[in-house]
Short mmCIF file of C-alpha atoms in Angstrom, two decimals:
data_model
loop_
_atom_site.label_atom_id
_atom_site.label_comp_id
_atom_site.label_asym_id
_atom_site.label_seq_id
_atom_site.Cartn_x
_atom_site.Cartn_y
_atom_site.Cartn_z
CA UNK A 1 80.90 134.61 118.55
CA UNK A 2 82.80 131.27 119.20
CA UNK A 3 82.48 128.60 116.80
CA UNK A 4 81.87 125.55 118.79
CA UNK A 5 83.67 123.23 116.09
CA UNK A 6 86.72 125.47 116.06
CA UNK A 7 87.19 125.29 119.88
CA UNK A 8 87.22 121.76 119.89
CA UNK A 9 89.26 121.12 117.08
CA UNK A 10 92.10 123.43 118.70
CA UNK A 11 91.66 121.42 121.92
CA UNK A 12 92.21 118.53 120.11
CA UNK A 13 95.32 120.19 118.38
CA UNK A 14 96.55 121.41 121.83
CA UNK A 15 96.28 118.08 123.19
CA UNK A 16 98.06 116.01 120.54
CA UNK A 17 101.03 118.61 120.57
CA UNK A 18 101.40 118.30 124.28
CA UNK A 19 100.53 121.77 125.23
CA UNK A 20 97.79 120.77 127.55
CA UNK A 21 98.67 118.25 130.18
CA UNK A 22 95.51 116.34 129.80
CA UNK A 23 93.77 114.10 127.82
CA UNK A 24 90.88 115.21 125.16
CA UNK A 25 87.93 114.01 127.27
CA UNK A 26 88.88 115.89 130.34
CA UNK A 27 90.01 118.91 128.59
CA UNK A 28 86.60 119.15 126.60
CA UNK A 29 84.82 118.60 129.83
CA UNK A 30 86.63 121.50 131.23
CA UNK A 31 86.10 123.59 128.53
CA UNK A 32 82.50 123.10 128.37
CA UNK A 33 82.27 123.77 132.37
CA UNK A 34 84.01 127.12 131.74
CA UNK A 35 81.66 128.14 129.11
CA UNK A 36 78.50 127.47 130.83
CA UNK A 37 79.97 129.37 133.99
CA UNK A 38 80.54 132.21 131.78
CA UNK A 39 77.27 132.04 130.37
CA UNK A 40 75.44 131.74 133.38
CA UNK A 41 77.23 134.71 134.87
CA UNK A 42 76.44 136.97 132.07
CA UNK A 43 72.85 135.39 132.42
CA UNK A 44 72.42 136.48 136.01
CA UNK A 45 73.53 139.68 135.37
CA UNK A 46 71.01 140.22 132.88
CA UNK A 47 68.67 139.05 135.34
CA UNK A 48 67.71 135.83 133.83
CA UNK A 49 67.13 133.23 136.72
CA UNK A 50 65.72 130.43 135.22
CA UNK A 51 66.40 128.35 131.86
CA UNK A 52 63.71 126.66 130.03
CA UNK A 53 63.85 124.57 126.84
#
């Protein structure tokens, strides 16, 4: 399991130290996009084709 608060704190730290060559907003957007793509891939393998609230 991934703790979202910890992931965003690590992103913030990486940006502040200069280990990531982008601003925090872009890094956050890229992280969320990557997590969503991974979840969608796992869900499709499980046979879940629709997402409902």
